Amino acid sequence: MSTVDLPLLPLGRGTDPLSERGVDCPGDLPEPSDPDLVARARAAKEALGEKLFVLGHHYQRDEVIQFADVTGDSFKLARDAAARPEAEYIVFCGVHFMAESADILTSADQQVVLPDLAAGCSMADMADHQQVVECWDALTDAGIADVTVPITYMNSSAAIKAFTGAHGGAVCTSSNAERALRWAFGQGQKVLFLPDQHLGRNTAVLQLGLSLDDCVVWNPHRPNGGLTVEQLRDAKMILWRGHCSVHGRFTAENVADVRARIPGVSVLVHPECRHEVVTAADLVGSTEFIIKTLDAAPAGSSWAIGTELNLVRRLADRHPDKQVVFLEKTVCYCSTMNRIDLPHLVHSLESLVRGDVVNRIVVDETVAANARLALDRMLALP
Ligand code: 13P
Ligand code: SF4
């Protein structure tokens, strides 16, 4: 059975450049063409032994993921990072907010490294701390801050997680957003959901049974979020106007097209997709859920997957007995996830072998203390 119906697009393009942090990697990066890169990564890992723990998010390139000690979605990786106290060095092959969370959840004598500091997340960049403080002030003026619980998606800066923790809220990921929202509605009457409007709306409407009219969108670039005081008071879900530049590109037409092209296809998408896409799909879930669903699917079944391309290509390779296609032919990789490549990984590992910790992620302890409250509330969810 044909397994690949995937666009072959240049690496490192396709999402917006908001996360380009302009941070140069210290020292000389190995040349990507160096034929010894795999052997060098292997040797460095071996030299570091138990001191090293390498985590790899499912969106990482094949050349990187082969060196991960564990792979996972952002929830699993946060839990795994916290469960490895004996590792002196945690090398996080993922994006900035994931490495920050690992630093917050690990002890002070463990050091977290992000192989390329420019690996940010454009969605996380859509909510900055000052904007969130201004939003909260507006909720206070409207008399609703006391009954509002902030929930922030893992894809947010440590400062936003700290704000959330300090205001009685919790972090969530795509695999526990429903539980986090149910918990939040047990604590208060309204939720301020940061920064992904789509995950917030999809979870509230499709899993909690709220209506679209219960949701309003706070636009941080408009006075009072572009909302009236009445709209804020009437809403149950106040959604931050953020989105993922990769998942935001999938459309309901993509779903209709693939159904027309492949009779009997099942459409499986990530909850960062727009509401109309998730509604038109057959199944929705985190990257870990997507992988498990494909693993359990019968031979001969057909799947159209709406998530990042590295993962979809890997799924197609792993399931030659199933037809696995990408939901949209022109959508590209997550450019920031893709910044972690083999030269950066080798550079990080070899530097650690020399005792030189490059590209370390350190969260300020005051910020970390409040962010840990929000992360621990997530980890304690039933
Ligand atoms: P997961 O938690 O599903 O791995 O998603 C993380 C992410 O960044 C998706 O864009
Ligand atoms: Fe951020 Fe989207 Fe990339 Fe995930 S896929 S890291 S949400 S830009």
Tab-separated table of C-alpha atoms and ligand atoms in Angstrom:
chain	number	residue	atom	x	y	z
A	1	MET	CA	0.000	0.000	0.000
A	2	SER	CA	1.234	3.480	-0.773
A	3	THR	CA	2.104	5.206	2.466
A	4	VAL	CA	3.346	8.611	1.471
A	5	ASP	CA	1.277	11.474	0.178
A	6	LEU	CA	3.290	14.180	1.794
A	7	PRO	CA	4.671	17.492	0.622
A	8	LEU	CA	8.428	17.676	0.256
A	9	LEU	CA	9.111	21.242	1.284
A	10	PRO	CA	12.323	22.922	2.308
A	11	LEU	CA	13.168	22.544	5.965
A	12	GLY	CA	13.022	25.493	8.272
A	13	ARG	CA	10.423	27.540	6.423
A	14	GLY	CA	6.728	27.937	6.728
A	15	THR	CA	5.929	29.325	10.141
A	16	ASP	CA	6.261	32.951	11.017
A	17	PRO	CA	9.514	34.300	12.387
A	18	LEU	CA	8.179	35.604	15.701
A	19	SER	CA	10.304	33.173	17.611
A	20	GLU	CA	13.599	33.948	15.967
A	21	ARG	CA	15.384	35.073	19.085
A	22	GLY	CA	18.485	36.221	17.299
A	23	VAL	CA	20.655	34.127	19.570
A	24	ASP	CA	23.849	32.829	18.033
A	25	CYS	CA	25.142	29.478	19.106
A	26	PRO	CA	28.437	29.983	20.960
A	27	GLY	CA	31.419	28.123	19.502
A	28	ASP	CA	31.708	26.427	16.134
A	29	LEU	CA	28.820	24.323	14.946
A	30	PRO	CA	29.814	21.180	13.053
A	31	GLU	CA	29.090	21.280	9.327
A	32	PRO	CA	25.765	19.588	8.459
A	33	SER	CA	27.641	17.675	5.749
A	34	ASP	CA	30.096	16.130	8.231
A	35	PRO	CA	29.693	12.352	7.631
A	36	ASP	CA	30.764	11.633	11.220
A	37	LEU	CA	27.910	13.476	12.937
A	38	VAL	CA	25.997	10.340	13.899
A	39	ALA	CA	29.144	8.671	15.263
A	40	ARG	CA	30.071	11.861	17.130
A	41	ALA	CA	26.625	12.117	18.757
A	42	ARG	CA	26.806	8.457	19.736
A	43	ALA	CA	30.291	8.814	21.213
A	44	ALA	CA	29.347	11.927	23.193
A	45	LYS	CA	26.227	10.243	24.569
A	46	GLU	CA	28.255	7.238	25.586
A	47	ALA	CA	30.890	9.407	27.277
A	48	LEU	CA	28.216	11.225	29.299
A	49	GLY	CA	26.422	8.001	30.279
A	50	GLU	CA	23.947	8.300	33.170
A	51	LYS	CA	24.775	11.967	33.645
A	52	LEU	CA	22.790	12.736	30.493
A	53	PHE	CA	19.072	12.476	29.742
A	54	VAL	CA	17.878	13.418	26.254
A	55	LEU	CA	14.200	14.213	25.701
A	56	GLY	CA	12.691	14.471	22.218
A	57	HIS	CA	9.339	15.957	21.270
A	58	HIS	CA	7.427	14.094	18.550
A	59	TYR	CA	7.907	17.001	16.104
A	60	GLN	CA	11.692	16.659	16.097
A	61	ARG	CA	13.570	15.581	12.997
A	62	ASP	CA	14.459	11.882	12.552
A	63	GLU	CA	18.172	12.744	12.736
A	64	VAL	CA	17.596	14.095	16.268
A	65	ILE	CA	14.853	11.838	17.601
A	66	GLN	CA	17.098	8.774	17.125
A	67	PHE	CA	19.205	10.065	20.045
A	68	ALA	CA	16.303	10.700	22.435
A	69	ASP	CA	16.173	8.531	25.569
A	70	VAL	CA	12.443	9.257	25.706
A	71	THR	CA	10.021	10.759	23.221
A	72	GLY	CA	6.633	12.200	23.995
A	73	ASP	CA	4.049	14.942	23.850
A	74	SER	CA	4.621	17.965	26.029
A	75	PHE	CA	2.810	16.466	29.035
A	76	LYS	CA	4.770	13.210	28.968
A	77	LEU	CA	8.071	15.027	28.508
A	78	ALA	CA	7.388	17.341	31.474
A	79	ARG	CA	6.630	14.306	33.644
A	80	ASP	CA	9.662	12.388	32.357
A	81	ALA	CA	12.006	15.333	32.965
A	82	ALA	CA	10.770	15.596	36.562
A	83	ALA	CA	11.288	11.868	37.111
A	84	ARG	CA	15.040	11.776	36.353
A	85	PRO	CA	16.731	13.410	39.393
A	86	GLU	CA	20.004	11.526	38.842
A	87	ALA	CA	20.666	13.139	35.446
A	88	GLU	CA	23.025	16.085	35.727
A	89	TYR	CA	22.268	17.301	32.213
A	90	ILE	CA	18.837	17.329	30.586
A	91	VAL	CA	19.143	17.991	26.856
A	92	PHE	CA	15.721	19.027	25.614
A	93	CYS	CA	15.122	18.495	21.907
A	94	GLY	CA	11.980	20.542	21.568
A	95	VAL	CA	11.183	24.239	21.936
A	96	HIS	CA	11.947	26.925	24.489
A	97	PHE	CA	8.795	26.679	26.645
A	98	MET	CA	9.322	22.916	27.034
A	99	ALA	CA	12.916	23.381	28.183
A	100	GLU	CA	11.796	26.100	30.620
A	101	SER	CA	9.211	23.745	32.102
A	102	ALA	CA	11.883	21.053	32.452
A	103	ASP	CA	14.125	23.524	34.296
A	104	ILE	CA	11.258	24.468	36.633
A	105	LEU	CA	10.429	20.835	37.375
A	106	THR	CA	14.010	19.643	37.957
A	107	SER	CA	16.301	20.304	40.907
A	108	ALA	CA	18.746	23.205	41.203
A	109	ASP	CA	21.754	20.958	40.542
A	110	GLN	CA	20.367	19.712	37.230
A	111	GLN	CA	21.103	21.762	34.118
A	112	VAL	CA	18.734	21.969	31.154
A	113	VAL	CA	20.100	22.568	27.657
A	114	LEU	CA	18.143	23.584	24.548
A	115	PRO	CA	20.484	22.765	21.625
A	116	ASP	CA	19.436	25.905	19.719
A	117	LEU	CA	18.212	28.850	21.786
A	118	ALA	CA	16.330	30.204	18.770
A	119	ALA	CA	13.912	27.260	18.950
A	120	GLY	CA	10.945	29.209	20.301
A	121	CYS	CA	7.217	28.868	19.626
A	122	SER	CA	5.282	31.532	17.750
A	123	MET	CA	2.138	30.717	19.734
A	124	ALA	CA	3.898	31.163	23.088
A	125	ASP	CA	5.159	34.535	21.841
A	126	MET	CA	1.568	35.705	21.314
A	127	ALA	CA	1.023	36.309	25.042
A	128	ASP	CA	3.486	38.418	26.942
A	129	HIS	CA	3.402	38.989	30.664
A	130	GLN	CA	2.511	42.685	30.535
A	131	GLN	CA	-0.397	42.024	28.175
A	132	VAL	CA	-1.747	39.355	30.516
A	133	VAL	CA	-1.444	41.689	33.514
A	134	GLU	CA	-3.431	44.320	31.570
A	135	CYS	CA	-6.095	41.752	30.716
A	136	TRP	CA	-6.370	40.745	34.377
A	137	ASP	CA	-6.696	44.407	35.372
A	138	ALA	CA	-9.615	44.712	32.943
A	139	LEU	CA	-11.246	41.611	34.460
A	140	THR	CA	-10.747	43.183	37.889
A	141	ASP	CA	-12.387	46.439	36.706
A	142	ALA	CA	-15.274	44.418	35.294
A	143	GLY	CA	-15.673	42.774	38.728
A	144	ILE	CA	-15.003	39.238	37.461
A	145	ALA	CA	-11.352	38.537	38.303
A	146	ASP	CA	-12.381	36.921	41.610
A	147	VAL	CA	-14.475	34.304	39.841
A	148	THR	CA	-12.069	33.721	36.946
A	149	VAL	CA	-9.457	30.945	36.959
A	150	PRO	CA	-6.529	31.324	34.547
A	151	ILE	CA	-5.493	28.200	32.651
A	152	THR	CA	-2.440	28.402	30.467
A	153	TYR	CA	-1.462	25.958	27.787
A	154	MET	CA	2.014	24.508	28.261
A	155	ASN	CA	2.947	26.494	25.125
A	156	SER	CA	3.545	29.698	27.052
A	157	SER	CA	6.496	31.428	28.674
A	158	ALA	CA	7.541	30.718	32.254
A	159	ALA	CA	6.337	34.246	33.141
A	160	ILE	CA	2.792	33.418	31.983
A	161	LYS	CA	2.871	30.123	33.873
A	162	ALA	CA	4.005	32.061	36.947
A	163	PHE	CA	1.133	34.550	36.532
A	164	THR	CA	-1.258	31.620	36.279
A	165	GLY	CA	0.177	29.935	39.369
A	166	ALA	CA	0.044	33.150	41.385
A	167	HIS	CA	-3.637	33.640	40.479
A	168	GLY	CA	-4.833	30.188	41.497
A	169	GLY	CA	-4.661	28.620	38.045
A	170	ALA	CA	-2.990	25.675	36.368
A	171	VAL	CA	-1.088	24.683	33.270
A	172	CYS	CA	-2.650	22.267	30.792
A	173	THR	CA	-1.471	20.419	27.700
A	174	SER	CA	-3.358	19.068	24.731
A	175	SER	CA	-3.701	15.735	26.514
A	176	ASN	CA	-5.308	17.026	29.716
A	177	ALA	CA	-7.079	20.257	28.716
A	178	GLU	CA	-10.508	18.745	29.440
A	179	ARG	CA	-9.479	17.724	32.971
A	180	ALA	CA	-7.863	21.107	33.582
A	181	LEU	CA	-10.999	22.956	32.486
A	182	ARG	CA	-13.284	20.764	34.611
A	183	TRP	CA	-10.981	21.422	37.566
A	184	ALA	CA	-11.031	25.174	36.854
A	185	PHE	CA	-14.822	25.324	36.649
A	186	GLY	CA	-14.856	23.598	40.047
A	187	GLN	CA	-12.793	26.512	41.428
A	188	GLY	CA	-14.549	29.448	39.749
A	189	GLN	CA	-17.245	30.481	37.292
A	190	LYS	CA	-15.087	31.597	34.366
A	191	VAL	CA	-11.814	30.628	32.739
A	192	LEU	CA	-9.209	32.861	31.129
A	193	PHE	CA	-7.544	30.495	28.649
A	194	LEU	CA	-4.042	31.383	27.410
A	195	PRO	CA	-2.653	31.577	24.754
A	196	ASP	CA	-4.273	29.153	22.260
A	197	GLN	CA	-7.833	30.172	21.465
A	198	HIS	CA	-8.374	26.993	19.438
A	199	LEU	CA	-7.435	24.480	22.134
A	200	GLY	CA	-9.543	26.491	24.617
A	201	ARG	CA	-12.589	26.686	22.349
A	202	ASN	CA	-12.369	23.100	21.120
A	203	THR	CA	-12.115	21.739	24.643
A	204	ALA	CA	-14.840	23.960	26.096
A	205	VAL	CA	-17.348	23.283	23.322
A	206	LEU	CA	-16.615	19.701	22.255
A	207	GLN	CA	-15.650	18.200	25.594
A	208	LEU	CA	-17.368	20.326	28.243
A	209	GLY	CA	-20.511	21.043	26.229
A	210	LEU	CA	-20.335	24.836	26.450
A	211	SER	CA	-21.679	26.785	23.477
A	212	LEU	CA	-19.701	28.995	21.120
A	213	ASP	CA	-21.669	31.921	22.598
A	214	ASP	CA	-20.148	31.142	26.007
A	215	CYS	CA	-16.715	31.988	24.523
A	216	VAL	CA	-15.270	35.424	23.788
A	217	VAL	CA	-11.847	36.233	22.342
A	218	TRP	CA	-9.580	38.700	24.122
A	219	ASN	CA	-7.457	40.577	21.575
A	220	PRO	CA	-4.396	41.942	23.421
A	221	HIS	CA	-3.883	44.548	20.693
A	222	ARG	CA	-7.269	46.233	21.198
A	223	PRO	CA	-8.457	48.427	24.105
A	224	ASN	CA	-10.202	46.231	26.688
A	225	GLY	CA	-9.391	43.233	24.500
A	226	GLY	CA	-11.921	44.475	21.928
A	227	LEU	CA	-14.729	43.459	24.302
A	228	THR	CA	-17.398	45.285	26.259
A	229	VAL	CA	-17.729	44.847	30.006
A	230	GLU	CA	-21.063	43.059	29.377
A	231	GLN	CA	-19.428	40.602	26.993
A	232	LEU	CA	-16.776	39.827	29.597
A	233	ARG	CA	-19.390	39.401	32.333
A	234	ASP	CA	-21.571	37.122	30.171
A	235	ALA	CA	-18.720	34.885	28.969
A	236	LYS	CA	-17.717	31.587	30.569
A	237	MET	CA	-14.523	31.184	28.525
A	238	ILE	CA	-12.316	34.179	27.840
A	239	LEU	CA	-9.972	32.943	25.100
A	240	TRP	CA	-6.665	34.656	24.401
A	241	ARG	CA	-6.234	35.552	20.733
A	242	GLY	CA	-3.306	33.225	20.044
A	243	HIS	CA	-2.891	30.339	17.664
A	244	CYS	CA	-0.353	27.920	16.218
A	245	SER	CA	0.951	29.012	12.842
A	246	VAL	CA	1.304	25.375	11.722
A	247	HIS	CA	-2.060	23.982	12.842
A	248	GLY	CA	-3.879	27.219	12.016
A	249	ARG	CA	-3.356	26.483	8.323
A	250	PHE	CA	-5.544	23.392	8.144
A	251	THR	CA	-9.042	24.130	6.834
A	252	ALA	CA	-12.417	22.410	6.712
A	253	GLU	CA	-11.947	22.284	2.900
A	254	ASN	CA	-8.815	20.144	3.452
A	255	VAL	CA	-10.993	17.686	5.339
A	256	ALA	CA	-13.672	17.657	2.619
A	257	ASP	CA	-10.998	17.254	-0.099
A	258	VAL	CA	-9.305	14.294	1.534
A	259	ARG	CA	-12.651	12.596	2.140
A	260	ALA	CA	-13.441	13.011	-1.565
A	261	ARG	CA	-10.007	11.682	-2.604
A	262	ILE	CA	-9.822	8.720	-0.207
A	263	PRO	CA	-13.131	7.012	0.483
A	264	GLY	CA	-13.313	5.680	4.029
A	265	VAL	CA	-10.400	7.794	5.272
A	266	SER	CA	-10.351	8.684	8.977
A	267	VAL	CA	-9.322	12.253	9.712
A	268	LEU	CA	-7.269	12.700	12.885
A	269	VAL	CA	-6.181	16.197	13.960
A	270	HIS	CA	-4.446	18.001	16.805
A	271	PRO	CA	-6.683	20.217	19.014
A	272	GLU	CA	-4.654	23.311	18.047
A	273	CYS	CA	-6.545	23.175	14.726
A	274	ARG	CA	-9.427	25.585	14.167
A	275	HIS	CA	-12.859	24.663	15.514
A	276	GLU	CA	-14.373	23.980	12.076
A	277	VAL	CA	-11.489	21.588	11.275
A	278	VAL	CA	-11.797	19.708	14.552
A	279	THR	CA	-15.584	19.516	14.111
A	280	ALA	CA	-15.175	18.099	10.607
A	281	ALA	CA	-12.541	15.539	11.707
A	282	ASP	CA	-13.242	12.056	13.083
A	283	LEU	CA	-10.783	12.173	15.969
A	284	VAL	CA	-8.834	14.826	17.840
A	285	GLY	CA	-5.944	14.507	20.264
A	286	SER	CA	-2.386	15.240	21.329
A	287	THR	CA	0.663	13.982	19.449
A	288	GLU	CA	0.872	10.998	21.818
A	289	PHE	CA	-2.813	10.207	21.147
A	290	ILE	CA	-2.223	10.443	17.395
A	291	ILE	CA	0.656	7.951	17.618
A	292	LYS	CA	-1.290	5.506	19.796
A	293	THR	CA	-4.323	5.711	17.518
A	294	LEU	CA	-2.235	4.846	14.454
A	295	ASP	CA	-0.508	2.011	16.350
A	296	ALA	CA	-3.899	0.500	17.196
A	297	ALA	CA	-5.431	0.988	13.733
A	298	PRO	CA	-6.084	-2.099	11.598
A	299	ALA	CA	-3.907	-2.883	8.576
A	300	GLY	CA	-5.420	-1.526	5.386
A	301	SER	CA	-7.036	1.492	7.084
A	302	SER	CA	-6.534	5.010	5.700
A	303	TRP	CA	-5.667	8.085	7.750
A	304	ALA	CA	-5.329	11.791	7.042
A	305	ILE	CA	-3.373	13.477	9.816
A	306	GLY	CA	-3.559	17.177	10.693
A	307	THR	CA	-0.409	17.922	12.637
A	308	GLU	CA	3.268	18.749	12.082
A	309	LEU	CA	5.002	17.092	9.155
A	310	ASN	CA	8.005	15.362	10.806
A	311	LEU	CA	5.585	13.332	12.910
A	312	VAL	CA	3.271	12.503	10.015
A	313	ARG	CA	6.166	11.343	7.860
A	314	ARG	CA	7.437	9.146	10.677
A	315	LEU	CA	3.967	7.647	11.104
A	316	ALA	CA	3.799	6.913	7.378
A	317	ASP	CA	7.174	5.131	7.556
A	318	ARG	CA	6.211	3.215	10.678
A	319	HIS	CA	2.929	1.912	9.229
A	320	PRO	CA	3.608	0.613	5.720
A	321	ASP	CA	0.471	-1.557	6.037
A	322	LYS	CA	-1.742	1.550	6.390
A	323	GLN	CA	-2.296	4.552	4.177
A	324	VAL	CA	-1.117	7.644	6.039
A	325	VAL	CA	-1.465	11.007	4.316
A	326	PHE	CA	-0.877	14.585	5.387
A	327	LEU	CA	-4.122	16.546	5.672
A	328	GLU	CA	-2.935	19.507	3.604
A	329	LYS	CA	-0.432	19.384	0.803
A	330	THR	CA	1.288	22.719	1.320
A	331	VAL	CA	1.611	22.900	5.105
A	332	CYS	CA	5.202	22.835	6.243
A	333	TYR	CA	7.208	21.779	9.262
A	334	CYS	CA	7.239	23.748	12.503
A	335	SER	CA	10.252	25.919	11.659
A	336	THR	CA	11.288	26.387	15.266
A	337	MET	CA	11.079	22.686	16.195
A	338	ASN	CA	13.206	22.083	13.110
A	339	ARG	CA	15.947	24.381	14.336
A	340	ILE	CA	17.196	21.537	16.504
A	341	ASP	CA	19.243	19.570	14.013
A	342	LEU	CA	22.102	17.112	14.298
A	343	PRO	CA	24.881	19.755	14.203
A	344	HIS	CA	23.267	21.598	17.139
A	345	LEU	CA	22.762	18.369	19.064
A	346	VAL	CA	26.355	17.259	18.499
A	347	HIS	CA	27.611	20.692	19.504
A	348	SER	CA	25.605	20.573	22.766
A	349	LEU	CA	26.676	17.031	23.630
A	350	GLU	CA	30.352	17.484	22.837
A	351	SER	CA	30.399	20.728	24.844
A	352	LEU	CA	28.941	18.843	27.816
A	353	VAL	CA	31.635	16.181	27.485
A	354	ARG	CA	34.201	19.003	27.857
A	355	GLY	CA	32.259	20.261	30.904
A	356	ASP	CA	31.022	23.302	29.021
A	357	VAL	CA	27.242	23.814	29.357
A	358	VAL	CA	26.185	25.773	26.266
A	359	ASN	CA	22.657	27.003	25.561
A	360	ARG	CA	21.506	26.442	29.107
A	361	ILE	CA	17.930	27.394	30.025
A	362	VAL	CA	17.616	28.942	33.466
A	363	VAL	CA	14.321	30.257	34.820
A	364	ASP	CA	14.581	32.936	37.481
A	365	GLU	CA	13.757	31.350	40.866
A	366	THR	CA	10.922	33.778	41.758
A	367	VAL	CA	9.248	33.131	38.411
A	368	ALA	CA	9.949	29.404	38.724
A	369	ALA	CA	8.316	29.182	42.183
A	370	ASN	CA	4.958	30.467	40.926
A	371	ALA	CA	5.200	28.609	37.621
A	372	ARG	CA	5.864	25.404	39.577
A	373	LEU	CA	2.561	25.932	41.437
A	374	ALA	CA	0.713	25.947	38.115
A	375	LEU	CA	2.671	22.974	36.747
A	376	ASP	CA	2.203	20.978	39.956
A	377	ARG	CA	-1.560	21.619	39.812
A	378	MET	CA	-1.512	20.152	36.327
A	379	LEU	CA	0.541	17.134	37.394
A	380	ALA	CA	-1.923	16.570	40.269
A	381	LEU	CA	-5.022	16.600	38.027
A	382	PRO	CA	-7.047	13.399	38.422
B	1	13P	P1	1.595	18.031	22.217
B	1	13P	O1	1.482	18.330	23.671
B	1	13P	O2	0.371	17.378	21.657
B	1	13P	O3	2.835	17.268	21.935
B	1	13P	O4	1.674	19.411	21.437
B	1	13P	C1	2.712	20.304	21.610
B	1	13P	C2	2.757	21.267	20.509
B	1	13P	O5	3.513	22.210	20.499
B	1	13P	C3	1.833	21.090	19.417
B	1	13P	O6	1.995	22.112	18.513
B	2	SF4	FE1	4.484	26.214	18.673
B	2	SF4	FE2	2.849	25.406	16.704
B	2	SF4	FE3	5.445	24.782	16.633
B	2	SF4	FE4	3.808	23.623	18.432
B	2	SF4	S1	3.738	23.408	16.212
B	2	SF4	S2	5.851	24.440	18.843
B	2	SF4	S3	2.421	25.362	18.899
B	2	SF4	S4	4.550	26.865	16.526
